XYZ file of C-alpha atoms in Angstrom:
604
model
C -62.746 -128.743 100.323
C -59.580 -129.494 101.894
C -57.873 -132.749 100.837
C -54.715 -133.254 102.995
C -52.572 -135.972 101.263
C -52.674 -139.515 102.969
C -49.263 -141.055 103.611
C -49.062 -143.229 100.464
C -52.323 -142.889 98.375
C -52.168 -145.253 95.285
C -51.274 -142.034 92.944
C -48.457 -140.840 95.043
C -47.004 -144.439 94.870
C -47.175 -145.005 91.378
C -45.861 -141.326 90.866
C -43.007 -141.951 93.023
C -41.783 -144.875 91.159
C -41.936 -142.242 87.972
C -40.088 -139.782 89.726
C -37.128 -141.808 91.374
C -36.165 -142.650 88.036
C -37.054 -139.078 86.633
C -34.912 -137.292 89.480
C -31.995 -139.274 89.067
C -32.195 -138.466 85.708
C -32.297 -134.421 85.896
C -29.479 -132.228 85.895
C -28.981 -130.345 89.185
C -63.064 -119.101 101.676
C -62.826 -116.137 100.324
C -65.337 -113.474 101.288
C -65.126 -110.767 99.236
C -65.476 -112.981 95.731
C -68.294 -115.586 97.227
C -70.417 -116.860 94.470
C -73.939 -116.636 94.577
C -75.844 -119.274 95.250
C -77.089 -121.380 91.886
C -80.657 -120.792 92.435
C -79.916 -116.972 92.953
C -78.051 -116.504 89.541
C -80.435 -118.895 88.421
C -83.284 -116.815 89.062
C -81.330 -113.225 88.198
C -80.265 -114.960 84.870
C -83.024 -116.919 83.770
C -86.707 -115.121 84.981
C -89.437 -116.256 82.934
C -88.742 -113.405 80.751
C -88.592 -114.305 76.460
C -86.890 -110.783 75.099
C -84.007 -110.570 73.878
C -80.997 -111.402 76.166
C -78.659 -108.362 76.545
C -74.933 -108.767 75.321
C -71.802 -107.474 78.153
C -72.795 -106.719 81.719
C -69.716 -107.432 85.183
C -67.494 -110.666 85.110
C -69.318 -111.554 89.026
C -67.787 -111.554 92.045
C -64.958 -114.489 91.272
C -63.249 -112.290 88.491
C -60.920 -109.834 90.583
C -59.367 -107.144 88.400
C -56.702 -105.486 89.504
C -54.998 -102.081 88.520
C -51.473 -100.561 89.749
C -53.172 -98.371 91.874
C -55.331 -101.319 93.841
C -54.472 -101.462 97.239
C -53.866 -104.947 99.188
C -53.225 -106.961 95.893
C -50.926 -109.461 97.578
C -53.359 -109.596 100.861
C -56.335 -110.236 97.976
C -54.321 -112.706 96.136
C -53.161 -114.779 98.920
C -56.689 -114.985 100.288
C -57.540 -117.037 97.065
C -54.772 -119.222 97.416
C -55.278 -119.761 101.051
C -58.558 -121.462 99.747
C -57.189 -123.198 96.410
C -54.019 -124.326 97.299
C -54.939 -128.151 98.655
C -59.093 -127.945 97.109
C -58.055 -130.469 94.293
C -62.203 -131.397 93.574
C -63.060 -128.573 95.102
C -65.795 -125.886 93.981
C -63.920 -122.199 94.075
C -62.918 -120.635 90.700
C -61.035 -117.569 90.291
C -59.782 -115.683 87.686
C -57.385 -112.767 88.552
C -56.789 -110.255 86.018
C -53.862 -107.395 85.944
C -54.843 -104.099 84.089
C -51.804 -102.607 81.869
C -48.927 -101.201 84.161
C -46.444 -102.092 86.587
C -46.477 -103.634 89.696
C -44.347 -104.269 92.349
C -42.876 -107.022 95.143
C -45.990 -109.201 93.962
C -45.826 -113.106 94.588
C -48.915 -114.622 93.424
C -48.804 -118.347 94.342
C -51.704 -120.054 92.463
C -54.086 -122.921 93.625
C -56.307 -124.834 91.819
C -58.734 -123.640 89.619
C -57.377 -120.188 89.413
C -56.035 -118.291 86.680
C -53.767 -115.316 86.639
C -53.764 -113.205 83.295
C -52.908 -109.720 82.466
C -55.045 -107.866 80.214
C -53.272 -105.546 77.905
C -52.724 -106.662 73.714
C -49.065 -107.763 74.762
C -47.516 -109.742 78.055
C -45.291 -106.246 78.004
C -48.416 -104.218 78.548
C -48.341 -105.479 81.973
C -45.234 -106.327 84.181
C -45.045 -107.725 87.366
C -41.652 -106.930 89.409
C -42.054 -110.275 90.915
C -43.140 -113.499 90.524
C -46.418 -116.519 89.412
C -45.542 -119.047 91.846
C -46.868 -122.857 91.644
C -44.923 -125.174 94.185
C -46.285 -128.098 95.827
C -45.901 -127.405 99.755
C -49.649 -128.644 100.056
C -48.393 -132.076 98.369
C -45.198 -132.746 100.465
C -43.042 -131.719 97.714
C -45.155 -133.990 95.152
C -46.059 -131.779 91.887
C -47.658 -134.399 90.332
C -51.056 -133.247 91.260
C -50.455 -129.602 90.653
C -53.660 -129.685 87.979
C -56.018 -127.109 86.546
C -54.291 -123.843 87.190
C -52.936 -120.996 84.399
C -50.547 -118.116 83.927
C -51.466 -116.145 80.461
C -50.097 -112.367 79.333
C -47.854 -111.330 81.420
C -44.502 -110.248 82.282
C -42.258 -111.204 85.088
C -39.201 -109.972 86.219
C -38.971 -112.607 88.992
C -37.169 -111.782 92.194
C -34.823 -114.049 92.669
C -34.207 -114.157 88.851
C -35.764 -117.380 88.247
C -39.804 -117.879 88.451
C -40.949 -120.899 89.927
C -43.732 -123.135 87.804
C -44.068 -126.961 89.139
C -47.317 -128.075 87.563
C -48.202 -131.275 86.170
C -51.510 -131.284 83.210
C -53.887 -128.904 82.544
C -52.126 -125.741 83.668
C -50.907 -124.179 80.306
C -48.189 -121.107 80.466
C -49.299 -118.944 77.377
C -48.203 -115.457 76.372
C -45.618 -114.684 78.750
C -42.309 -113.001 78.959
C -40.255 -114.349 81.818
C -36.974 -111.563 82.334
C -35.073 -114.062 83.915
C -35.101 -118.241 84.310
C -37.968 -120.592 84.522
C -37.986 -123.903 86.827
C -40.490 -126.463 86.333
C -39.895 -128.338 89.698
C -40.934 -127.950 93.038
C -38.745 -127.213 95.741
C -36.155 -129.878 96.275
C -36.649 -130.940 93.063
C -39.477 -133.466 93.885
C -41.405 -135.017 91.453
C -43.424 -133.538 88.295
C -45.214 -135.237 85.797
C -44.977 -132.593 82.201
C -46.850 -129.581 80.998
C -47.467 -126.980 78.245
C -46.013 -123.567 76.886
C -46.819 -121.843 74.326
C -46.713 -118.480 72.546
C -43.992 -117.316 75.523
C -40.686 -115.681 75.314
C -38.223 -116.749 78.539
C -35.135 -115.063 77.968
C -33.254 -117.144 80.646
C -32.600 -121.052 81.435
C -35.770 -122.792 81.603
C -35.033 -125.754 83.289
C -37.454 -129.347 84.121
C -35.520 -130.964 86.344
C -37.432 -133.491 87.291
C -40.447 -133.381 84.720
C -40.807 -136.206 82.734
C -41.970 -134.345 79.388
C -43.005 -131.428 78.495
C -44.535 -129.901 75.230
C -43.600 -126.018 74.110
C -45.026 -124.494 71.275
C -44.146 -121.361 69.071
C -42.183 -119.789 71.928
C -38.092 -118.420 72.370
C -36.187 -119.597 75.205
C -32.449 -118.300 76.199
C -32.141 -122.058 76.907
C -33.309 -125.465 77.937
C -31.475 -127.570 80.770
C -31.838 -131.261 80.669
C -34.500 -133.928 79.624
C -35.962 -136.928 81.231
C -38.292 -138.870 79.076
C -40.349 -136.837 76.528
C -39.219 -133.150 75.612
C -40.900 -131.690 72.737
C -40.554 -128.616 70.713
C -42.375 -127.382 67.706
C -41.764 -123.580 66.432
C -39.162 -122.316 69.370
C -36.853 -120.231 69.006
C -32.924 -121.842 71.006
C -34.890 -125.482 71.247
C -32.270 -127.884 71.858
C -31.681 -129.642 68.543
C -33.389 -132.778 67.942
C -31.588 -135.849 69.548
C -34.112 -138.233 70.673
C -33.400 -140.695 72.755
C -30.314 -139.357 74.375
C -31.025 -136.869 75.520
C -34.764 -136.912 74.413
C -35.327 -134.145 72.566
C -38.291 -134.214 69.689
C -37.665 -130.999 68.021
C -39.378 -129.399 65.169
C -38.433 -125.866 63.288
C -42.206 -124.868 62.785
C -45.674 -125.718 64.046
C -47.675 -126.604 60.969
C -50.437 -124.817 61.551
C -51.183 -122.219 65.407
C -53.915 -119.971 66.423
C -53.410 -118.482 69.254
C -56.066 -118.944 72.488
C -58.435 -116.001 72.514
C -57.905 -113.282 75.464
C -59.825 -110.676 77.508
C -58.447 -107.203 77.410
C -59.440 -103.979 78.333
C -59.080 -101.221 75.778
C -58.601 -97.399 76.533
C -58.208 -96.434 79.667
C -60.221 -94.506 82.804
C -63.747 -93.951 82.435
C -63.983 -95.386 78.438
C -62.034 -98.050 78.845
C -63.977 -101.628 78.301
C -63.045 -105.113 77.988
C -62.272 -106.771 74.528
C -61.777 -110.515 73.561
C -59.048 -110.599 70.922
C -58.656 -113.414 68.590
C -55.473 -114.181 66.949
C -54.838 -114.880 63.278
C -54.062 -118.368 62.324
C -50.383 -118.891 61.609
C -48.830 -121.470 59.093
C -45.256 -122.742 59.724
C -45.060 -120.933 62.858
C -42.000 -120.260 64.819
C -41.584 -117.727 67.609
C -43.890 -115.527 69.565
C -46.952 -113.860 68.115
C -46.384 -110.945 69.682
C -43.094 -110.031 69.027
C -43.296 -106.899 67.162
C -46.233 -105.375 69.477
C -49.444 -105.989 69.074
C -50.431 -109.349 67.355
C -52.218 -110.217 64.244
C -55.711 -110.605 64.566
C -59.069 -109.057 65.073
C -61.271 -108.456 68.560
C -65.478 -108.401 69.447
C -66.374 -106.028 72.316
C -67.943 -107.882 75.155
C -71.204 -106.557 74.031
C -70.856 -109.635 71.533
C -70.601 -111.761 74.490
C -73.249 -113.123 76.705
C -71.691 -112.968 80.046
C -72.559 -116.226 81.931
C -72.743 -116.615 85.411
C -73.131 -119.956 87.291
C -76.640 -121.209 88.090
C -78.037 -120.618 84.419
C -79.257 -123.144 82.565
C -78.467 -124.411 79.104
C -81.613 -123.308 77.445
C -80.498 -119.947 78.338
C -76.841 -120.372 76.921
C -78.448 -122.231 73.578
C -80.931 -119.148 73.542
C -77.995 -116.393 73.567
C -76.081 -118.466 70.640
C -79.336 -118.860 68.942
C -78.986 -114.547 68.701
C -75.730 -114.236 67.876
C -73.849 -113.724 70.937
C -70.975 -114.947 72.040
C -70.072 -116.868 75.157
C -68.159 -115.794 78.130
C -68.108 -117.816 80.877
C -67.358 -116.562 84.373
C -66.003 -118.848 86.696
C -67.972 -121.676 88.358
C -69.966 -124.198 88.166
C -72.805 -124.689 85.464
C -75.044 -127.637 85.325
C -76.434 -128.224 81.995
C -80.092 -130.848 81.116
C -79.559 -130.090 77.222
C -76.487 -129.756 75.149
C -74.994 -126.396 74.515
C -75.162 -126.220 70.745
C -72.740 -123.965 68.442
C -74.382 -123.619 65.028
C -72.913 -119.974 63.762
C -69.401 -120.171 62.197
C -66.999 -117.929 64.403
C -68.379 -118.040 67.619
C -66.489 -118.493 70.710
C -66.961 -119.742 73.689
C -64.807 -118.615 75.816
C -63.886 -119.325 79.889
C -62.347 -117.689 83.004
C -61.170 -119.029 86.184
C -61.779 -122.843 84.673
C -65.385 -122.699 84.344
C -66.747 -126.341 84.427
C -69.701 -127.811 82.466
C -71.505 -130.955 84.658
C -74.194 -132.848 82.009
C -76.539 -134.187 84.409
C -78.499 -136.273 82.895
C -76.219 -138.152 80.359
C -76.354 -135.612 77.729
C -73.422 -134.231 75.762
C -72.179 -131.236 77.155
C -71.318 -129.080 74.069
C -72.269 -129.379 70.346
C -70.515 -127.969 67.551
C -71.781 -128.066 64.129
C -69.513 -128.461 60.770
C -68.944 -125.091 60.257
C -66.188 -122.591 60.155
C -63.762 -121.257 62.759
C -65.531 -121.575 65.884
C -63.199 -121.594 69.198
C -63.146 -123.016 72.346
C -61.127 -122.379 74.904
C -60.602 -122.253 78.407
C -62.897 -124.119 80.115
C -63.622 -128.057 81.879
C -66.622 -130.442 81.386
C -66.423 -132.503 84.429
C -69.378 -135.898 83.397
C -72.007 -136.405 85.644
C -73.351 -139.732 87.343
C -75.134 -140.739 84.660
C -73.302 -142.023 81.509
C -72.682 -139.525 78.635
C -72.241 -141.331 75.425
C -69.973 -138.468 74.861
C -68.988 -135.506 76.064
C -67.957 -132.973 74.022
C -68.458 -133.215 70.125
C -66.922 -131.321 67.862
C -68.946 -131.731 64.741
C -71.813 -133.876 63.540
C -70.988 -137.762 62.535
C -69.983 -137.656 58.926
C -68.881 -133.898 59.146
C -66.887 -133.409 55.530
C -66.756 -129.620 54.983
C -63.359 -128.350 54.163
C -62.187 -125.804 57.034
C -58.510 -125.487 56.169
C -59.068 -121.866 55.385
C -60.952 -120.979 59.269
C -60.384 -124.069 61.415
C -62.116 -124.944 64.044
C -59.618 -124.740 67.511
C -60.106 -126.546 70.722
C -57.540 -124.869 73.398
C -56.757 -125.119 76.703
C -60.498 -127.698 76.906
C -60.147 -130.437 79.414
C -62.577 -133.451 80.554
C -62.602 -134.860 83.540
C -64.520 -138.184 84.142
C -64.524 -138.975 88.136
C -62.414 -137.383 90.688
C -64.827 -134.832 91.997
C -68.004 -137.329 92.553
C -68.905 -140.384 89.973
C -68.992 -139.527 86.542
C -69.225 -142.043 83.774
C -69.048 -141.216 79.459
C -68.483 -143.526 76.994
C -66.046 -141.278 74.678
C -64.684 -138.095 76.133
C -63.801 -136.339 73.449
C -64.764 -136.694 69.392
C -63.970 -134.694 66.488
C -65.601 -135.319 63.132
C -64.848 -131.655 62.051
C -61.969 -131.543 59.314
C -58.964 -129.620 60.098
C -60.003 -129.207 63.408
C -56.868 -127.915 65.540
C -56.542 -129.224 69.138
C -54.195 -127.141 70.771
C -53.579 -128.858 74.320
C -56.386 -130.868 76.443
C -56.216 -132.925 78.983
C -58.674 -135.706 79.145
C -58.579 -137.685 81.902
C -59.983 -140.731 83.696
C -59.429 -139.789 87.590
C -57.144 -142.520 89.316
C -57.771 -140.668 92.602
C -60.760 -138.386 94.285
C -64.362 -139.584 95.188
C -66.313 -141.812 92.481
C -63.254 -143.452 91.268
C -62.652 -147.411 90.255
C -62.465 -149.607 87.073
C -66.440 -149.923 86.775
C -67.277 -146.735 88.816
C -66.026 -144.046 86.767
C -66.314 -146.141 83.320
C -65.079 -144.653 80.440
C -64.120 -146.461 77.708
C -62.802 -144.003 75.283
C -60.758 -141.130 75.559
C -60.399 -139.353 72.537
C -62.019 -140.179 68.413
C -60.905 -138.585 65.441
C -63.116 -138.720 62.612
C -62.634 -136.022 61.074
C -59.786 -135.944 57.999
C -56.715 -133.184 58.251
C -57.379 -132.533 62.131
C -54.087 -131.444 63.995
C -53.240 -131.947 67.600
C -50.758 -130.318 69.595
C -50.397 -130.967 73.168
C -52.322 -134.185 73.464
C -52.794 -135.658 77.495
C -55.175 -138.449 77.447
C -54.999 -141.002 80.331
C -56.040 -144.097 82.090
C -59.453 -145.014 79.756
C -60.908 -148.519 80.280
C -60.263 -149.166 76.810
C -58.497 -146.896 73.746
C -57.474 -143.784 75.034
C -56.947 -142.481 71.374
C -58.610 -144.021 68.153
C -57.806 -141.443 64.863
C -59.375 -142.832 62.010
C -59.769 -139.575 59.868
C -57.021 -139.499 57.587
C -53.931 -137.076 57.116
C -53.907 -136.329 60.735
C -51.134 -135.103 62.932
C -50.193 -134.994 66.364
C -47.278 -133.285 67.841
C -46.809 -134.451 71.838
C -48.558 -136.782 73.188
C -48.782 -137.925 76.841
C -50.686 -141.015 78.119
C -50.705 -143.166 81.353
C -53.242 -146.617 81.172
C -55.458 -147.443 83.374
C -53.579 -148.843 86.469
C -56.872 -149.803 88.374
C -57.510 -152.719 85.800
C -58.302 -155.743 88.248
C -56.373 -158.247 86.003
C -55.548 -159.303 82.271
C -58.918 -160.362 81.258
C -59.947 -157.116 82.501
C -58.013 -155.103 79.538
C -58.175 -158.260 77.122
C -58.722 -157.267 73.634
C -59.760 -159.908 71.594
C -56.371 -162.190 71.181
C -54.641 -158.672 71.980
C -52.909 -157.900 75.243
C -54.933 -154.485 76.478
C -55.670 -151.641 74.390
C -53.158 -149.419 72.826
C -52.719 -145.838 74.317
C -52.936 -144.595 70.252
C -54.821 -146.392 67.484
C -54.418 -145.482 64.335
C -57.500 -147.017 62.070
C -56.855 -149.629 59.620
C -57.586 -148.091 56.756
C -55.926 -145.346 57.556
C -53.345 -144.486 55.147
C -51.830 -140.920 55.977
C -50.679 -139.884 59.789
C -47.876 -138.488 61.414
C -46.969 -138.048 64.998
C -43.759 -136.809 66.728
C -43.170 -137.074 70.243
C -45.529 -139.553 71.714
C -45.048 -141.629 75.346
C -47.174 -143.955 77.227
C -46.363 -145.760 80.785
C -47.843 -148.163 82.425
C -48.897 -148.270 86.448
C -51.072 -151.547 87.320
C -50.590 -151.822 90.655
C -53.887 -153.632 91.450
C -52.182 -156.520 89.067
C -48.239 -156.093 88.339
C -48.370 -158.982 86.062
C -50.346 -157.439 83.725
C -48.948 -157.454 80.548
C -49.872 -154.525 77.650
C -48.655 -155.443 74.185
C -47.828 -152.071 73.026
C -48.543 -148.776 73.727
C -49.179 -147.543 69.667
C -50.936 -149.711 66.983
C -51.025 -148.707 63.591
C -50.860 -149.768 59.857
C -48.341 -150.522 58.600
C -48.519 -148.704 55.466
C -45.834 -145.935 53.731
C -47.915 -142.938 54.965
C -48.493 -143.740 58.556
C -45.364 -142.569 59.904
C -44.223 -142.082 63.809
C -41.298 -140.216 64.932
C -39.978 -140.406 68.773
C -42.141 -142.787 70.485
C -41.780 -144.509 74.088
C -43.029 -146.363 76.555
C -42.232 -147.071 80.038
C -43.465 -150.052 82.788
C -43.243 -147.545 86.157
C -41.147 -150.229 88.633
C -42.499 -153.244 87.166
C -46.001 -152.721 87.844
C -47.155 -154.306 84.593
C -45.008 -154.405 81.287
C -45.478 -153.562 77.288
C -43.604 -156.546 74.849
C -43.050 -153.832 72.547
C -43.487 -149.707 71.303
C -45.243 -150.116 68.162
C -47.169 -153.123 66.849
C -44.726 -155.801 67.356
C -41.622 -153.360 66.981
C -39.505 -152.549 70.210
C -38.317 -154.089 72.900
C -40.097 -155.252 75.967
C -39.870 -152.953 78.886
C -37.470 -153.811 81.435
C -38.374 -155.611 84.758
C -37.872 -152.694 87.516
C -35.881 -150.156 85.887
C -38.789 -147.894 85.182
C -36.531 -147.206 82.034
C -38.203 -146.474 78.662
C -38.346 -148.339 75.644
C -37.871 -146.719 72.310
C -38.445 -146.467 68.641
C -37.620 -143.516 66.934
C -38.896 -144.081 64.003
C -41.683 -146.234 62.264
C -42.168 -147.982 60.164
């Protein structure tokens, strides 16, 4: 699907009022991997056959590996592109994975829904001479929509000495080692909206120009340019030191508690060599790279553990390969689920390529996890369906109390999607009861733009509901939710980054009224909450529909000794609607046009 950018489509406009101010502020089809049909893998996956379902088996025909040796990578790679660079809600999914070795005068430019990763136990185990390129030609120079793309385990020497990344949410850089700079603009320096790195050494200048904010995690960096709104840093290594608002650094010397995202490797080499999933060890007070010293802590499951999933089969075939044991591996596409996919064995991961995409169809929850230990998911979107989901992905029964401090549970690189691609409606996105759970960036999002989109037509009231006690997020991007885009009512919870837009399409004030309360609040801490801690959170407001909306606040919470908030913001994007204040009724109002941000750095 090709979506060539209208002149000045509501989410450009809004953007570019976010930008302006953002700018000013910076320094200076693809035949060979077709998928088959749904009814084909349907039928090839599914038969009417009850034995046991076999573990392993190929990653289909949208997982291109490639080795040194390959011939016509860059011809391969850019026919992918060539297809994903402008297919925003399209259907294509691609993962493209590098074998261990070196390769030369490669430029892979990445589209949507693709992921680049190499597959050795370090990024060092495979270096490109070259560079992982996301700009934002298709976009006129707008980044802002640069969505649902990833870079993961690799090593770049980039050819012109600086490597070029201008995405905006849900394209996490993970496990790399950059020999040379990093820019998170496009070219000219047009507009870009924040992102995620973690687990990455850059030995060079990484520089965001024009990005608003930006969340790195447990990483080293040679250095960091400039800041616009919203920078945060937990657990890296030359982080500019902490100096919120001016310039607006959020900077913490350790990340309470990491795991790193599971990865596919292959182990050996020639005719024994297979792939691997490894799973790092969880980390406490982490700072740096987990890889530094070689290979990382951790342990790894063959893919004979793994129930290799292509698109087209149904849920009662996923539930039926957790219900032996296995694994799951999810190759990219599309898969349509009737029944909730339900993971009941402690440890098991579900793991997916090339941004594999769950659709509930009938108004079921998508995945089910129940209170046990360490399960992981990772790597994957649910995208809801026409039909309302009460939710969509649960992690952990209501009333969930088992203590998992020891094994968490990890949510990673998981995003939700409600509209965008076709109407989709879910009452809450996103809810963890599990305790200690650790979500470890998401992006759950309310489309503002795409097919099926408007204030009733892609309802959904809730973005994400913590219930659970002790859970951790870092990397939190929750937008534009009819109501609360965040509730956390578990106690002792933390979240470090946090990135929210409301709802711009509101009609008018009584459409956001809450109660005597003017609109929701972006984050709600609970009443009776009476431990929480966040660092590093923003929220800006866009109602163009009604610029005289008016949004209280952008953070509620009690106001109690425990519940403490460090860095917050929020900011009125040209006018179009206003907050009177940051936090309850502390801060000031935003101001008029200036698409300047309002702060309070630190509460109570």
């Amino acid at each position: 699907m090709n979506h060539t950018p209208p002149s000045d489509p509501p989410a450009v406009r809004r953007r570019a009022v976010l930008a302006v101010a953002a700018t000013a502020a910076a320094v200076p089809a693809l035949s060979a991997a077709a998928s088959p049909s749904a009814s084909a893998a349907a039928s090839a996956q599914d038969g009417d056959c009850p034995h046991a379902l076999p573990g392993g088996g190929d990653l289909g025909p949208n997982v291109l590996v490639f080795g040194p040796a390959t011939p016509e990578i860059q011809a391969r790679v850019d026919e992918v592109f060539r297809q994903q660079e402008s297919a925003q809600f399209g259907t294509g999914r691609y993962a493209l994975l590098f074998k261990p070795g070196t390769y030369h005068g490669l430029n892979a430019q990445l589209g949507f829904y693709t992921s680049i990763a190499g597959l050795g136990l370090s990024p060092d185990d495979t270096t490109i001479n070259g560079d992982v390129t996301v700009d934002a030609g298709w976009f006129g120079g707008n980044a802002t929509q640069n969505f649902w793309r990833s870079a993961e385990n690799l090593a770049l020497v980039p050819a012109g000495g600086t490597n070029r990344w201008a995405v905006a949410q849900a394209a996490p850089f993970r496990r790399m080692h950059i020999r040379g700079g990093l820019n998170l603009a496009p070219s000219g320096y047009g507009w870009a909206s924040g992102g995620y790195i973690a687990d990455s050494r850059v030995e060079g200048e990484i520089g965001p120009y024009s990005q608003q904010q930006w969340y790195t995690r447990d990483s080293s960096i040679g250095s960091w340019l400039n800041g616009v709104w919203n920078m945060v840093f937990s657990g890296v290594e030359g982080a500019p030191a902490q100096s919120f608002p001016n310039p607006p650094y959020t900077t913490l010397e350790t990340t309470p508690v990491s795991r790193e995202k599971p990865f596919l490797y292959v182990d050996g080499d020639g005719v024994d060599e297979e792939f691997r999933v490894f799973l790092p060890a969880k980390r406490t007070n982490a700072r740096g790279v987990s890889w530094g010293n070689g290979t990382p802590r951790g342990n790894s499951l063959p893919l004979s553990r793994f129930y290799v999933a292509k698109p087209g089969v149904s849920a009662a075939k996923l539930n039926q390969a957790l219900a032996q044991g296995l694994n799951l591996l999810l190759t990219p596409g599309i898969y349509h689920l009737d029944q909730p996919i339900r993971v009941t064995r402690a440890n098991t991961v579900v793991l997916g390529l090339g941004y594999a995409t769950l659709i509930p169809d009938n108004g079921v929850t998508a995945l089910k996890v129940a209170d046990v230990d360490g399960v992981r998911l990772a790597g994957f979107l649910v995208d809801a369906g026409p039909v309302n989901s009460s939710t969509l992905l649960e992690i952990g029964p209501p009333g969930a109390r088992r203590d998992h401090s020891a094994n968490p549970t990890t949510v990673q690189d998981v995003f939700v999607r409600i509209g965008g691609a076709g109407p989709g409606k879910a009452t809450t996105s996103m809810v963890i009861n599990s305790r200690h759970t650790i979500v470890d960036h998401t992006w759950v999002w309310r489309a503002d733009h795409g097919e099926g989109v408007g204030w009733d037509t892609n309802r959904a009231d809730y973005g994400v509901v913590v219930n659970g006690d002790d859970v951790l997020a870092t990397g939190l991007f929750v937008e534009h939710f009819n109501k609360y885009d965040v509730q956390w009512y578990g106690q002792r919870g933390r979240t470090i980054f946090f990135q929210n837009e409301k709802a711009y399409d509101a009609p008018n004030q009584a459409a956001i009224q809450n109660g005597a309360m003017k609109g929701f609040a972006a984050y709600k801490v609970g009443d009776n909450v009476t431990t929480h801690e966040g660092w590093g959170l923003g929220s800006y407001c866009f109602y163009n529909v009604d610029p005289t909306i008016v949004q209280h606040h952008g953070f509620a919470a009690p106001n109690v000794p425990g519940v403490k908030f460090h860095d917050l913001l929020v900011v009125s994007l040209g006018g179009n609607g206003q907050y009177e204040h940051v936090v309850n009724d502390l801060g000031a109002p935003t101001s008029g046009t200036s698409t300047v941000p309002s702060t309070v750095v630190s509460y109570p």
